[in-house]
């Protein structure tokens, strides 16, 4: 049985980000095994995030933007991002960069097998795959177990962010490559949150997504119908070709994900609670998490670091999820007022959980109070958060 210092289960975003960070640290000579059931060699997703600092994969950023557009029925905003940059990384570029860089280090191996079980025995973890058995001092697990989650779970909110995207090519110059359309709420809301999102890559190429925050998926045809209608009637594009499609589901929950699976096993990625509950953004948080895990290993020889107390943000997330759950259509008005009454930097810092309580009060006083009143009662009286 081969022994490793670290075994990382899952060579997706969190697994490769952690290994990449380890490989740049004092721990780069530690023996590492990454096990993924799939060869990660497809452009299966794109990651977008905003930051006001440099980030570990800046050299493979595919496109970046400095202006954001927000559209609602009676409000339009074009806002320069000031200190922030909105960045996009293609999945395939990330996988190739991480895998090629890790392949230079003989102490790091990647294999494609399914992990079937893990067990802690005598200060080490035994990891069994479909073909082999390994042991490790520490295991980092990025598998996401969906089984506890359902929209009807009593103690927590559970919604999904789901989206279908078309990467289209037009004949004519159509897109303004200086700005992303972050929210276009000019669409029927139903009882959920629904909006369009546009990432322009060139004057003739863009990714256009139809996104919902809701309890359940909609029929496959409905995403397609909405996209076709938006492209033809809102964007007035008659002649276009769909080059690629993207479909994704991201959990949006205030469930308290366990970080420890045992004394020597740490959950990372979505399964380690790294997606922001009210937005689903996870990439930037995963980079911050990887850096903190590696720092903890370097300084204290164990990965569990003391997490920043973000209780105020847990409460805001739970309130937003409660409103989405009860009255999703009211998010359109909340977001419209939020973008109307606040500088964009304040909103983006808040969503990155980098604001103080005074700034949070300014943001909260800028949105309609009615939907929050009932949610405050729900969240404080009946939810896990206050136990
Ligand atoms: C289509 C899509 C687009 C997204 N876009 C954004 C975005 O723009 N911005 C953002 O911040 N977030 C985005 N997200 C959310 C989040 O960043 C991603 O889901 C991210 O990939 C999560 O990283 P992860 O490592 O937790 O999961 P993954 O990247 O999915 O990695 C988990 C890995 O575990 C492997 N695995 C699972 N079970 C086993 C097993 N038994 N044995 C071995 N391996 C196993 C899987 O094959 C997979 O490779 C997006 C998500 C999706 C699905």
Short mmCIF file of C-alpha atoms in Angstrom, two decimals, residues 12 21 23 30 34 92 109-110 117 126 147 161 179 188 209 221 223 249 253 293 365:
data_model
loop_
_atom_site.label_atom_id
_atom_site.label_comp_id
_atom_site.label_asym_id
_atom_site.label_seq_id
_atom_site.Cartn_x
_atom_site.Cartn_y
_atom_site.Cartn_z
CA UNK A 12 -11.61 19.69 -10.05
CA UNK A 21 -0.84 26.13 -3.98
CA UNK A 23 3.35 23.02 -5.18
CA UNK A 30 5.55 16.34 0.23
CA UNK A 34 -4.82 13.47 -6.53
CA UNK A 92 -10.05 23.74 -19.83
CA UNK A 109 0.73 12.19 -8.92
CA UNK A 110 -2.71 12.27 -10.49
CA UNK A 117 -14.26 4.49 0.68
CA UNK A 126 -6.99 4.55 4.22
CA UNK A 147 -28.08 13.28 -0.23
CA UNK A 161 -28.76 28.25 -8.96
CA UNK A 179 -18.75 45.60 -20.28
CA UNK A 188 -40.89 37.32 -16.29
CA UNK A 209 -26.93 32.72 -19.90
CA UNK A 221 -37.04 23.34 -23.49
CA UNK A 223 -34.14 27.40 -20.94
CA UNK A 249 -26.38 23.64 -11.03
CA UNK A 253 -27.86 26.76 1.10
CA UNK A 293 -5.00 25.52 4.26
CA UNK A 365 -31.22 50.78 4.48
#
